[in-house]
Coordinates of C-alpha atoms and ligand atoms in Angstrom, one line a residue:
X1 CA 0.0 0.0 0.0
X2 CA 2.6 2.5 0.8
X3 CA 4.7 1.5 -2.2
X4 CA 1.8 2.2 -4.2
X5 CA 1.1 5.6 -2.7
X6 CA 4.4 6.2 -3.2
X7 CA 4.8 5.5 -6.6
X8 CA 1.6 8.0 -7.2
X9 CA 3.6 10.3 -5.3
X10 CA 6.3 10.1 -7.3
X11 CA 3.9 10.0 -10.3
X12 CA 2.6 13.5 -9.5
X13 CA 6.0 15.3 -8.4
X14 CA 6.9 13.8 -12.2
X15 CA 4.1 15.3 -13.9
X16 CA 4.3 18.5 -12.4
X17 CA 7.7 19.1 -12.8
X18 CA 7.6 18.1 -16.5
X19 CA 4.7 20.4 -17.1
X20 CA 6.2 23.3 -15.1
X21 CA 9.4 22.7 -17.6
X22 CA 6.7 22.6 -21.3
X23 CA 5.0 25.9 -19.3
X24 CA 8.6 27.6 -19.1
X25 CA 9.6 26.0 -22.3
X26 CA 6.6 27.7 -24.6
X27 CA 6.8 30.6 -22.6
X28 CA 10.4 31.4 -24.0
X29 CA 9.2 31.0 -27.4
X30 CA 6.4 33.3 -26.9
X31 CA 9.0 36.1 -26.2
X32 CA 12.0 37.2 -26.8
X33 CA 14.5 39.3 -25.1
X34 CA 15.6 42.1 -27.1
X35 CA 19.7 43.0 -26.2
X36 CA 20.9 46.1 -26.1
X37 CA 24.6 47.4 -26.3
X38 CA 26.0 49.0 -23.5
X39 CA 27.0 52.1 -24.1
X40 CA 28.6 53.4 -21.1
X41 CA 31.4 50.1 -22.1
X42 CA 32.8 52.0 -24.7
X43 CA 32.2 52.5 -28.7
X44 CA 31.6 50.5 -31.9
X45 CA 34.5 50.3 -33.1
X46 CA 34.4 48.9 -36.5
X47 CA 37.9 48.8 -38.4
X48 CA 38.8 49.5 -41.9
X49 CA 41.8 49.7 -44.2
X50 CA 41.1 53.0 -45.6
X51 CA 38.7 55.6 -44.7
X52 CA 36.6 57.6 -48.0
X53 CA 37.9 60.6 -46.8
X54 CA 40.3 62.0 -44.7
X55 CA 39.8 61.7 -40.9
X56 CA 41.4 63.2 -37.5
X57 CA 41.7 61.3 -34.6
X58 CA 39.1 62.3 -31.9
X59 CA 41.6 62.0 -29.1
X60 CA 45.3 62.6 -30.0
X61 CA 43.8 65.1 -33.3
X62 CA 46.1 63.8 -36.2
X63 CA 45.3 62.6 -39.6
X64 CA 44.8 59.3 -39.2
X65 CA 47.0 57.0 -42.3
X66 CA 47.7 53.6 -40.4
X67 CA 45.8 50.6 -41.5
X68 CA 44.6 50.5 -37.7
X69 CA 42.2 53.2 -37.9
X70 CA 38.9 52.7 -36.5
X71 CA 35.5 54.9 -36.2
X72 CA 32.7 54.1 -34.3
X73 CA 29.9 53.3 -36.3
X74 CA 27.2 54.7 -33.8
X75 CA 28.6 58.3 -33.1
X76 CA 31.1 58.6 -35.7
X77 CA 33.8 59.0 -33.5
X78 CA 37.3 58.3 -35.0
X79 CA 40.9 56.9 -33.5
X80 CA 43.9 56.4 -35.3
X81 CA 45.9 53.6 -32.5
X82 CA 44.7 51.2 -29.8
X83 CA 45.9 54.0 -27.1
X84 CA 43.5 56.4 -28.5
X85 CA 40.5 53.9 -29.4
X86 CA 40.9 53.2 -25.2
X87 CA 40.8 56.7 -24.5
X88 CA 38.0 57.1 -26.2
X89 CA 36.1 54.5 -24.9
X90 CA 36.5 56.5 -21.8
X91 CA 36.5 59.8 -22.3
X92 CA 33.9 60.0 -25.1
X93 CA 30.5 59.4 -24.6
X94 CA 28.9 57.1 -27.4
X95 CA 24.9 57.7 -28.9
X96 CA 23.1 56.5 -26.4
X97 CA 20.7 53.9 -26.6
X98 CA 18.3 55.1 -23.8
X99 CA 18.3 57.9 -21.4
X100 CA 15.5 59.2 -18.6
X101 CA 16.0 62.9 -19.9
X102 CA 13.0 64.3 -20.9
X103 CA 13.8 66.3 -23.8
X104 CA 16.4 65.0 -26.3
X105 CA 19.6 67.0 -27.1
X106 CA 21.6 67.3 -29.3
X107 CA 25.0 65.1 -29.3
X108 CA 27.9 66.8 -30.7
X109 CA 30.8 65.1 -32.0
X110 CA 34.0 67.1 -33.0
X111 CA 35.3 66.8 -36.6
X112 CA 35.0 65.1 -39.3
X113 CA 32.1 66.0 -40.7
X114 CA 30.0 64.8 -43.4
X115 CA 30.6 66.3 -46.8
X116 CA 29.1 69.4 -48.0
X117 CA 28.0 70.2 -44.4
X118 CA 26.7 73.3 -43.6
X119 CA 26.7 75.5 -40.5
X120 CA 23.4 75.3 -38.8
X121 CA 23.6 79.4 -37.7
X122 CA 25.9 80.7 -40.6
X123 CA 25.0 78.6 -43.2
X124 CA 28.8 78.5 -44.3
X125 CA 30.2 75.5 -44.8
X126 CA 31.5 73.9 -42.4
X127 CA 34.3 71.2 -41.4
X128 CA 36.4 72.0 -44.5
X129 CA 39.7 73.0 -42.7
X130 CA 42.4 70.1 -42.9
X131 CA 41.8 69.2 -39.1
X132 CA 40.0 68.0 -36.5
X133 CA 37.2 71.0 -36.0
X134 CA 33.7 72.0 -36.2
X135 CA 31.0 70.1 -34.7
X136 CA 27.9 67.7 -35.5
X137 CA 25.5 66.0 -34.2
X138 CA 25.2 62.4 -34.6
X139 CA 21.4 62.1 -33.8
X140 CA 19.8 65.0 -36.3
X141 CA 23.3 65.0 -38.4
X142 CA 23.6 69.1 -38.1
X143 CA 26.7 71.1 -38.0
X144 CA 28.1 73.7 -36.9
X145 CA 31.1 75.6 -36.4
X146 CA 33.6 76.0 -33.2
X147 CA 32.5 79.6 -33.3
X148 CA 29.0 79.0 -33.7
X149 CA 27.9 76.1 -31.7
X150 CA 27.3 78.3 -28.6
X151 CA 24.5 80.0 -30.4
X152 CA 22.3 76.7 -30.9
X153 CA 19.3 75.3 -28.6
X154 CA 20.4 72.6 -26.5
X155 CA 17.4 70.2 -28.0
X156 CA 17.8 68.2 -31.0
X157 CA 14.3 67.5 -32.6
X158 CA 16.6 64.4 -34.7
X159 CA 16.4 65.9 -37.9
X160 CA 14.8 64.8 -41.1
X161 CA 14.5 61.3 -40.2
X162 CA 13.0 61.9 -36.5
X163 CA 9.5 59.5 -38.2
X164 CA 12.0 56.5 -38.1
X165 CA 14.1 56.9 -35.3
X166 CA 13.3 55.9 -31.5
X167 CA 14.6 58.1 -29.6
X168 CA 16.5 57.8 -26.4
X169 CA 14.2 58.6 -24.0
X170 CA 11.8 56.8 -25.5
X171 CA 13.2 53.7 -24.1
X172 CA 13.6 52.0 -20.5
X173 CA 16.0 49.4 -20.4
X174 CA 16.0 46.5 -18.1
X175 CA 18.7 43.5 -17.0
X176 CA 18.7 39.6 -18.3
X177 CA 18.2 37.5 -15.6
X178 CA 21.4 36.6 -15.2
X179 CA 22.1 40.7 -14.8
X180 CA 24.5 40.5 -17.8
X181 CA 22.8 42.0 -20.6
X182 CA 21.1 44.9 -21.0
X183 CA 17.5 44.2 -22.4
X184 CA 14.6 46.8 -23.8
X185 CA 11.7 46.6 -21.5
X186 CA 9.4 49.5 -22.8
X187 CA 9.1 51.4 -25.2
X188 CA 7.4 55.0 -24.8
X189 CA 5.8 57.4 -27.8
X190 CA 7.6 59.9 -28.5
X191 CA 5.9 63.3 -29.4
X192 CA 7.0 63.4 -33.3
X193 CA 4.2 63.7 -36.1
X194 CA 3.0 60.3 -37.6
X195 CA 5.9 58.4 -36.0
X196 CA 6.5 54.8 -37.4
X197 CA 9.9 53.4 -36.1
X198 CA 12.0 51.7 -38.2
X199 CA 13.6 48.0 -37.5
X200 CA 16.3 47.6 -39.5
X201 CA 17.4 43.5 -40.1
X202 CA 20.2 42.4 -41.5
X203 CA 23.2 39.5 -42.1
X204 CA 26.6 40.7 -42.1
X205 CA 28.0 36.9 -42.9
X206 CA 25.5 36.7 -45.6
X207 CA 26.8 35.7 -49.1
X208 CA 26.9 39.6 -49.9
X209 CA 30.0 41.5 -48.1
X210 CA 27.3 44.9 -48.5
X211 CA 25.5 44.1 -45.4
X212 CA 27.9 45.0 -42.8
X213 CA 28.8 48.6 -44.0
X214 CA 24.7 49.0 -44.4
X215 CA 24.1 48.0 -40.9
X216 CA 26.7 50.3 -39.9
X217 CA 24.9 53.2 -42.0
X218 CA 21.7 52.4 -40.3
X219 CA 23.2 52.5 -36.6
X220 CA 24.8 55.8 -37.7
X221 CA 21.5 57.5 -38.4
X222 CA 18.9 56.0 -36.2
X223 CA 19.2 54.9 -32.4
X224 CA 21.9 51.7 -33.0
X225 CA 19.1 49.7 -31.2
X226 CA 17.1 49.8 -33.8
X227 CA 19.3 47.8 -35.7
X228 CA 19.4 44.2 -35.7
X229 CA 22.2 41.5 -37.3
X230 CA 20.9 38.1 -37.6
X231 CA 24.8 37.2 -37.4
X232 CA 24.2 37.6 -33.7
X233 CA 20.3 37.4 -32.8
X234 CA 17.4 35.7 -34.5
X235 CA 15.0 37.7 -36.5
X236 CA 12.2 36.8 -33.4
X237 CA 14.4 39.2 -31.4
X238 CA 14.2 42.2 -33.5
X239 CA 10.2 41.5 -33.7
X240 CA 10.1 41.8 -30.6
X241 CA 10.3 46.0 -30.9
X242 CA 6.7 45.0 -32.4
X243 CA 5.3 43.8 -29.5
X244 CA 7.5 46.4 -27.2
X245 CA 5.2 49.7 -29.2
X246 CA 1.8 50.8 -29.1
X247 CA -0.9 48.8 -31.5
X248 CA -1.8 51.6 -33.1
X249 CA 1.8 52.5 -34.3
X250 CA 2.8 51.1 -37.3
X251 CA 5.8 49.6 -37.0
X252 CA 8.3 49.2 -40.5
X253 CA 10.8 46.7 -40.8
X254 CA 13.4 46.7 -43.3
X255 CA 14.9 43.8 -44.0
X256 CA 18.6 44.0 -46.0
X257 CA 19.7 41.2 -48.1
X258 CA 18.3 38.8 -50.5
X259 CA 14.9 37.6 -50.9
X260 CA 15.9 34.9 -48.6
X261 CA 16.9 37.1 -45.6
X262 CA 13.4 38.5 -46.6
X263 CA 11.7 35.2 -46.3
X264 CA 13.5 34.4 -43.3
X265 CA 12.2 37.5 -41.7
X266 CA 8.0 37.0 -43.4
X267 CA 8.6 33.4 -41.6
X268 CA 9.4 34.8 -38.3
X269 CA 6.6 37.4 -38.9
X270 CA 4.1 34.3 -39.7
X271 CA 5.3 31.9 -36.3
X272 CA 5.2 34.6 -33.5
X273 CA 1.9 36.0 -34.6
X274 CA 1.6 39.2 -33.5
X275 CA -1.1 41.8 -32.9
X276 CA -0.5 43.5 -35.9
X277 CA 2.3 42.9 -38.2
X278 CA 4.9 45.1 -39.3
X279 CA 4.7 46.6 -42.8
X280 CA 8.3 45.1 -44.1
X281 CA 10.1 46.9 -46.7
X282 CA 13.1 45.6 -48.9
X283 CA 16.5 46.8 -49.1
X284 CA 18.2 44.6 -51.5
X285 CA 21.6 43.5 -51.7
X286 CA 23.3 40.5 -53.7
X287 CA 22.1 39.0 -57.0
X288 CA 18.6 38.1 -57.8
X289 CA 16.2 39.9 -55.5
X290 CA 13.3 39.1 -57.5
X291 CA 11.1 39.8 -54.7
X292 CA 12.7 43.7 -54.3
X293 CA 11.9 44.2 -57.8
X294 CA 8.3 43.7 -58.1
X295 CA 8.0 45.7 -54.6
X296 CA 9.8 48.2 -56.4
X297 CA 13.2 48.5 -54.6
X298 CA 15.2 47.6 -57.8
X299 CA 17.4 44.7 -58.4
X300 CA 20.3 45.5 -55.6
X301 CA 22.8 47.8 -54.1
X302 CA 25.9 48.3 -54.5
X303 CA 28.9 48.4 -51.3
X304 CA 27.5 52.0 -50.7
X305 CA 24.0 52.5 -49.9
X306 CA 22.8 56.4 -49.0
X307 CA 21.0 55.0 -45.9
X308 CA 19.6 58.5 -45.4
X309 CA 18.1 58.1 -49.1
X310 CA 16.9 55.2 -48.7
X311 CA 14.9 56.2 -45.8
X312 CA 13.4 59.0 -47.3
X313 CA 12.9 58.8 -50.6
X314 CA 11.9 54.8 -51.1
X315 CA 10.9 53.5 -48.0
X316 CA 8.8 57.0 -46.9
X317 CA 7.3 56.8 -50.0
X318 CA 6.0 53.6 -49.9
X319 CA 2.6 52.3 -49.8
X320 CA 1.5 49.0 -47.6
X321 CA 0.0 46.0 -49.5
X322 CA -0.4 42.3 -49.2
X323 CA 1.8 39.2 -50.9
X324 CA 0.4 36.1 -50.9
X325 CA 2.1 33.0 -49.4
X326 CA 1.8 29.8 -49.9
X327 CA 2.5 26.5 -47.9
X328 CA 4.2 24.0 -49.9
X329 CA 3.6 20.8 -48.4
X330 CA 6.1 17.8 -49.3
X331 CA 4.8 14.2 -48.7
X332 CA 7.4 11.7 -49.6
X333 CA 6.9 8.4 -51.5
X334 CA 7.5 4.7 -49.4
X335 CA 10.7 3.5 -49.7
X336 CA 11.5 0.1 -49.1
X337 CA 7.5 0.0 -46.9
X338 CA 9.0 3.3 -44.8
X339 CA 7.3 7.1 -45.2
X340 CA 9.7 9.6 -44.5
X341 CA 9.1 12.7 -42.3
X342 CA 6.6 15.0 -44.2
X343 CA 8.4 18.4 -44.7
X344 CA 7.0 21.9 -45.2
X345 CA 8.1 24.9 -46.2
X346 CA 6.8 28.6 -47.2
X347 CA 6.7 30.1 -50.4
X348 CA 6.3 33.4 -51.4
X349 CA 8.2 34.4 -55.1
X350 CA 8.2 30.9 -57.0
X351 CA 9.0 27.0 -57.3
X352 CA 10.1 25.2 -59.8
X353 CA 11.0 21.1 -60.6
X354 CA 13.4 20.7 -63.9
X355 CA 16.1 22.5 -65.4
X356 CA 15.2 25.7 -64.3
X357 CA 16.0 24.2 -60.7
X358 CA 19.2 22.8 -61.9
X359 CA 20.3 26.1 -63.4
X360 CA 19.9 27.6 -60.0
X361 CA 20.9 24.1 -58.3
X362 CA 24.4 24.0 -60.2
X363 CA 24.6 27.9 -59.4
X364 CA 24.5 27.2 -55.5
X365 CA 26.9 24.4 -55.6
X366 CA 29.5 26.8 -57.4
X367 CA 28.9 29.4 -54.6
X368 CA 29.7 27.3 -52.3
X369 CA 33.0 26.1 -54.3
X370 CA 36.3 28.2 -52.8
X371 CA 36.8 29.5 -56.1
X372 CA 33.6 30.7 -56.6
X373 CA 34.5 35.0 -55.5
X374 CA 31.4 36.0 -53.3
X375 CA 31.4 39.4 -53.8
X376 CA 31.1 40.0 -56.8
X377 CA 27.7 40.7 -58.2
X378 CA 29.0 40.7 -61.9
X379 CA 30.7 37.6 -61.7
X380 CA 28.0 36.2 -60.2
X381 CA 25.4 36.9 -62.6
X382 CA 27.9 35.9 -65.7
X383 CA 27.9 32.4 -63.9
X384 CA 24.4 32.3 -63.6
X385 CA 23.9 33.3 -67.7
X386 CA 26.7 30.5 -68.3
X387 CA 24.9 27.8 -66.3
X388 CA 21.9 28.8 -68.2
X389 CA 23.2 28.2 -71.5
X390 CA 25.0 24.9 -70.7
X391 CA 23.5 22.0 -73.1
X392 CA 25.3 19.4 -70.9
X393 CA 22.5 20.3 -68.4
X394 CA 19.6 19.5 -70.2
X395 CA 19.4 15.8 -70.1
X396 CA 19.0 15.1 -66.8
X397 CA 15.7 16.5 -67.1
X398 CA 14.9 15.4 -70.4
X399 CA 11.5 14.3 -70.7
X400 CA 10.4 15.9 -67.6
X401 CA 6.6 14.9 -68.1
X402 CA 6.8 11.9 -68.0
X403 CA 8.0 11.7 -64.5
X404 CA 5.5 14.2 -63.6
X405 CA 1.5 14.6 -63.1
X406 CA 0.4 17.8 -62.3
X407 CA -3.2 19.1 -61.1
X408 CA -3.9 22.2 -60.7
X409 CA -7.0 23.3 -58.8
X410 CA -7.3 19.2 -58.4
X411 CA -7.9 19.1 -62.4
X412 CA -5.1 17.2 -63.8
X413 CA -3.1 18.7 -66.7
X414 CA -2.0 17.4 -69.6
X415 CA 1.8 18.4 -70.0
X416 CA 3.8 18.9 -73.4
X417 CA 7.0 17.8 -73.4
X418 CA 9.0 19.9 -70.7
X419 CA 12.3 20.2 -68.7
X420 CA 10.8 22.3 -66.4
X421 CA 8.0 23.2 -64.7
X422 CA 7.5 27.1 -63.1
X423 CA 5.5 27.9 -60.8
X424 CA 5.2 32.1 -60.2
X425 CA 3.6 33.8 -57.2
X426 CA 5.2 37.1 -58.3
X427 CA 5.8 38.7 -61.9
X428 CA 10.0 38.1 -61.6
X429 CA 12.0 35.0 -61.8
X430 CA 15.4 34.0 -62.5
X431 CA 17.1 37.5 -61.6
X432 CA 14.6 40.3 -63.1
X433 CA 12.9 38.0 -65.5
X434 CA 8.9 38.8 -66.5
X435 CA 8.2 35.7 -68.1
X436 CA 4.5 35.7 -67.5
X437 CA 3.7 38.5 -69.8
X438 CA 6.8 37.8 -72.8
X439 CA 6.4 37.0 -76.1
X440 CA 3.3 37.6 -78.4
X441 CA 0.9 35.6 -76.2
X442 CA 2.1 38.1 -73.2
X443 CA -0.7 40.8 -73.8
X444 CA -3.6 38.2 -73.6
X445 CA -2.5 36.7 -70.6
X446 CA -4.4 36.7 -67.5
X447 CA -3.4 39.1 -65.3
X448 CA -0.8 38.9 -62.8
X449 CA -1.0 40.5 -58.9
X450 CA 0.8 38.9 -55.8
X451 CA -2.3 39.1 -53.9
X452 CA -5.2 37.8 -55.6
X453 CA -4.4 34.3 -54.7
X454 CA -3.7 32.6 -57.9
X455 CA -0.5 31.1 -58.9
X456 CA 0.7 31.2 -62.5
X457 CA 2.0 27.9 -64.0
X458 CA 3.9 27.5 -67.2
X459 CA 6.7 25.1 -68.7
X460 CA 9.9 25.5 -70.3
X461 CA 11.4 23.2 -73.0
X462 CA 15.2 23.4 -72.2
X463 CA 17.6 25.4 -70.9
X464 CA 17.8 26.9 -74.2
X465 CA 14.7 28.3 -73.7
X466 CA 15.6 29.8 -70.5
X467 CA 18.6 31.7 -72.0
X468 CA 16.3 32.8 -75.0
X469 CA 13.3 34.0 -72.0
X470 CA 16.1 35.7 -70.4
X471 CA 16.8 38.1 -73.3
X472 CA 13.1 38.4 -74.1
X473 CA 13.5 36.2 -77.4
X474 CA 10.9 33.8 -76.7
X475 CA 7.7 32.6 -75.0
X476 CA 6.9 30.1 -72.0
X477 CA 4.3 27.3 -72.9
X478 CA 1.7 28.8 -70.1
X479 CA -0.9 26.2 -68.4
X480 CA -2.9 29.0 -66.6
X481 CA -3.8 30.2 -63.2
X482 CA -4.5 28.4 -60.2
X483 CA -5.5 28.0 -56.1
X484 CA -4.0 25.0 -55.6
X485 CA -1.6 22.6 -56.9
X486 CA -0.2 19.6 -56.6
X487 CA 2.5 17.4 -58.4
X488 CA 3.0 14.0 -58.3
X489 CA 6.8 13.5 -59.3
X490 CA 7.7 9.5 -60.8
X491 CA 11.5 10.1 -60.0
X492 CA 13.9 12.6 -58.6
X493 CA 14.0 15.9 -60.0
X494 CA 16.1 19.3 -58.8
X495 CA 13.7 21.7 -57.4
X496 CA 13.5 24.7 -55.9
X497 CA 11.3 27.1 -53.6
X498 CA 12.5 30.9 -53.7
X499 CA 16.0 30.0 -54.9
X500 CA 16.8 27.8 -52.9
X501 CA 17.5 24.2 -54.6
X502 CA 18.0 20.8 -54.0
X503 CA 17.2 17.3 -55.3
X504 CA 13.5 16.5 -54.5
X505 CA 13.0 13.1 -54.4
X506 CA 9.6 10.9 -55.5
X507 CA 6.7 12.2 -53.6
X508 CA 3.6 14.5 -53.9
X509 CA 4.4 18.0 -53.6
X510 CA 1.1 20.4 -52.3
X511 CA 1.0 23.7 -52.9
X512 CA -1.8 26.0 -50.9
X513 CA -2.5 29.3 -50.4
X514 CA -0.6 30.2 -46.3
X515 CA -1.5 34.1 -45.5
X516 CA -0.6 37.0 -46.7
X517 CA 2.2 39.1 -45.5
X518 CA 2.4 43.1 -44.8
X519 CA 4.5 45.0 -47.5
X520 CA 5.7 47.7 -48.5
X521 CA 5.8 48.4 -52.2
X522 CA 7.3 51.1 -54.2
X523 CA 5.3 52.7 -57.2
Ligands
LIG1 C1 36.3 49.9 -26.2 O1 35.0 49.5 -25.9 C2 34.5 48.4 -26.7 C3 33.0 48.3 -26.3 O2 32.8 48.0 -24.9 C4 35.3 47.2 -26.4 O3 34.8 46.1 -27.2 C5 36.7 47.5 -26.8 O4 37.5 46.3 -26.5 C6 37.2 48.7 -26.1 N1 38.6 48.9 -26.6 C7 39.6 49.3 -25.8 C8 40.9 49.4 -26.5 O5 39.5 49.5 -24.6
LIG2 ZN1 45.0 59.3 -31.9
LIG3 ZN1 30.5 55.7 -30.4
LIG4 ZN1 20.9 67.0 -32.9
LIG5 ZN1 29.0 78.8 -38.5

């Protein structure tokens, strides 16, 4: 008997620990803490080679030439040796991230100023003498001479920008639990006419090498908070500045990289389900960027982006809209009497099963070859156009339809003889191609929108046909618009969903309309 009570005992103590540990457990996921730097450690120091233009150092004054040169990418402030960057770190104080002052000033930093600054009380120009002198402010980016400086207010209204920045003391920080990070607890609204703060999100070890310098641009104009690498933190931690604001402010999230840092980021959007999504707006870098081009951010940047352009002139002008996603559901053939693990994924620019895959397919593995030079967006586009044109390529997916039943809106489809079969949710594909609406069939085609819903199916012969779509000389074979879709595939075939390939084997693919996510698009 007591055996028995004990074992019950035992039983219960079990079950609640285990559910005390699933409560704890979902509760993490719910929320994530958003880190913030702490200032009051010292600057940002980010290194470089060779500065654009030429610089003083902040503490000793002298031109700085040595390869160790360093500014901080927050406040702008320059050091020419590892004496002077520790000096600064003490001695000068970096943009702050929060602060309990009520009104904001201005933040003054000596020298170096930007190029064609002008004198906020003389109007002169300003920091043009070959030395460390003149002042400006690394929150509202104004100038102003040594002379001049006493005569401006103390408060800095932020500038031309102050819609997209949070400011200082807007935000009340709190520790980790472990007391070793600084986290944001709150975030307060500021007084500044239709405010909507801007998240900016980012890779710096992404294939591109752009994405470091544009994160650095972003932390130099708004508060360096705002500014999230996914290098270092997942994109569920920058959402969280979402949940931190009021519901009724619209929040903007700018996502820098390729249309798979975007879809990275519309994923994270999708799981954490918030009140009210963010509008998210592109800023692309690399090759492809399909997606930025029908939003109307253009095809990608190159190493130096005008961050303050950006900000004003696209993203500001932008107008929110919807983009359709879909849920691509694979469900593997038996093999050998065992079903493998059913997979999913999101879609939101395309898919594809045949050559077209294999073009992008062979593309990735060279990428990932050492001798394949990251950087370069030229090079990579010429081996994209080479792979296209290869013949070699072609037969492993000759004859396509024959491994291959389609149905589309559960209607099955009889298929010509194909390499490849494309499906669009968006106009572009394959690095700024419109294939939907080429050649002389183009004009009659049903219309195309990312948010009505439909897909667009059509099929390409060969790779030939590719390179002849890619300079407009021909015409894809088009099978119409659909809700749904699903393929039944005989053997293995390269695929791909948003550029991202691999070799899909036997199984039934399902294609279904997800949600849609908050955009920005540019007209
Ligand atoms: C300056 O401060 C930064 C940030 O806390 C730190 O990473 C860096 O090591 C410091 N550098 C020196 C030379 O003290
Ligand atoms: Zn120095
Ligand atoms: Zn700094
Ligand atoms: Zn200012
Ligand atoms: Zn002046």
């Amino acid at each position: 008997m007591d055996d028995l009570t004990g074992q019950i005992t035992l039983g219960i103590i079990f079950t609640f620990i285990v559910t005390v540990i699933i409560v704890k457990l979902s509760k993490r996921k719910l929320h994530h803490d958003l880190h913030a730097r702490d200032v009051m450690k010292g600057h940002r120091w980010c290194y470089t080679g060779m500065f654009s233009r030429p610089c003083f150092c902040n503490m000793c004054e002298t031109l700085i030439m040595a390869s160790d040169g360093a500014f901080c990418d927050s406040c702008g402030v320059c050091a020419d040796s590892p004496e002077c960057i520790a000096a600064a770190n003490k001695t000068l104080p970096c943009k702050v991230i929060t602060t309990r002052a009520i009104t904001h000033k201005h933040h003054w930093v000596r020298g170096n100023l930007p190029l064609n600054a002008q004198c906020e009380v003389c109007e002169n120009d300003c920091g043009t003498e070959p030395k460390l002198s003149d002042w400006w402010c690394c929150w509202c980016h104004r100038s102003a001479h040594d002379d001049c400086i006493i005569n401006i207010a103390e408060v800095c209204d932020l500038g031309k920008l102050s819609d997209c920045i949070v400011p200082p003391n807007s935000i009340r920080l709190k520790l980790s639990r472990m007391r070793k990070d600084l986290l944001i607890k709150e975030v307060l609204r500021p007084k500044i006419n239709n405010w909507s703060p801007v998240i900016v999100i980012g890779n710096r070890k992404s294939g591109s090498n752009e994405a470091d310098s544009v994160l650095s641009s972003f932390r130099n104009v708004l508060n360096p908070a705002q500014v999230i690498d996914l290098a270092d933190r997942p994109p569920e931690e920058a959402l969280e500045w979402c949940r931190l604001l009021a519901s009724d402010v619209t929040c903007r999230v700018i996502v820098a990289g390729g249309d798979g840092t975007v879809g990275w980021v519309f994923n994270a959007i999708h799981k954490i389900k918030l009140e009210r999504d963010p509008l998210v707006g592109v800023l692309p870098l690399g090759t492809g960027n399909d997606l930025s081009r029908v939003l109307g951010f253009g095809e990608g940047h190159s190493r130096y982006v005008d961050v303050v352009h950006y900000l004003k002139e696209e993203l500001n002008k932008a107008k929110p809209t919807k983009l359709d996603r879909w849920r691509v559901h694979f469900v593997p053939n038996r093999n050998l009497g065992i079903r493998m693990p059913v997979r999913e994924l999101f879609m939101n620019n395309y898919l594809s099963v045949g050559v077209d895959a294999l073009v992008t397919l062979n593309f990735h593995r060279t990428r990932q070859s050492p001798f394949y030079i990251f950087s370069n967006r030229l090079i990579n586009k010429m081996i994209y156009f080479t792979f296209g044109t290869k013949d070699v390529l072609e037969h492993e997916c000759k004859d396509l339809d024959q491994r291959l039943d389609l149905y589309m809106d559960n209607q099955r489809i009889d298929l010509p003889n194909l390499e490849a079969l494309v499906v669009l949710n968006i106009a572009c594909w394959g690095a700024g191609v419109r294939p939907w609406t080429l050649g002389t069939g183009g004009p009659d085609a049903p219309k195309q929108d990312f948010s009505d819903g439909l897909l667009e199916v059509f099929c390409l012969m060969s790779s030939f046909h590719i390179a002849q779509l890619q300079i407009g000389l021909s015409e894809p074979i088009r099978l119409g618009q659909c809700s749904s879709l699903k393929l039944s595939l005989k053997g293995a075939a390269p695929m791909q969903v948003d550029g991202e390939p691999w070799e899909q084997h036997p199984g039934t693919i399902i294609v279904t309309h997800s949600h849609q996510a908050s955009v920005l698009l540019r007209e």
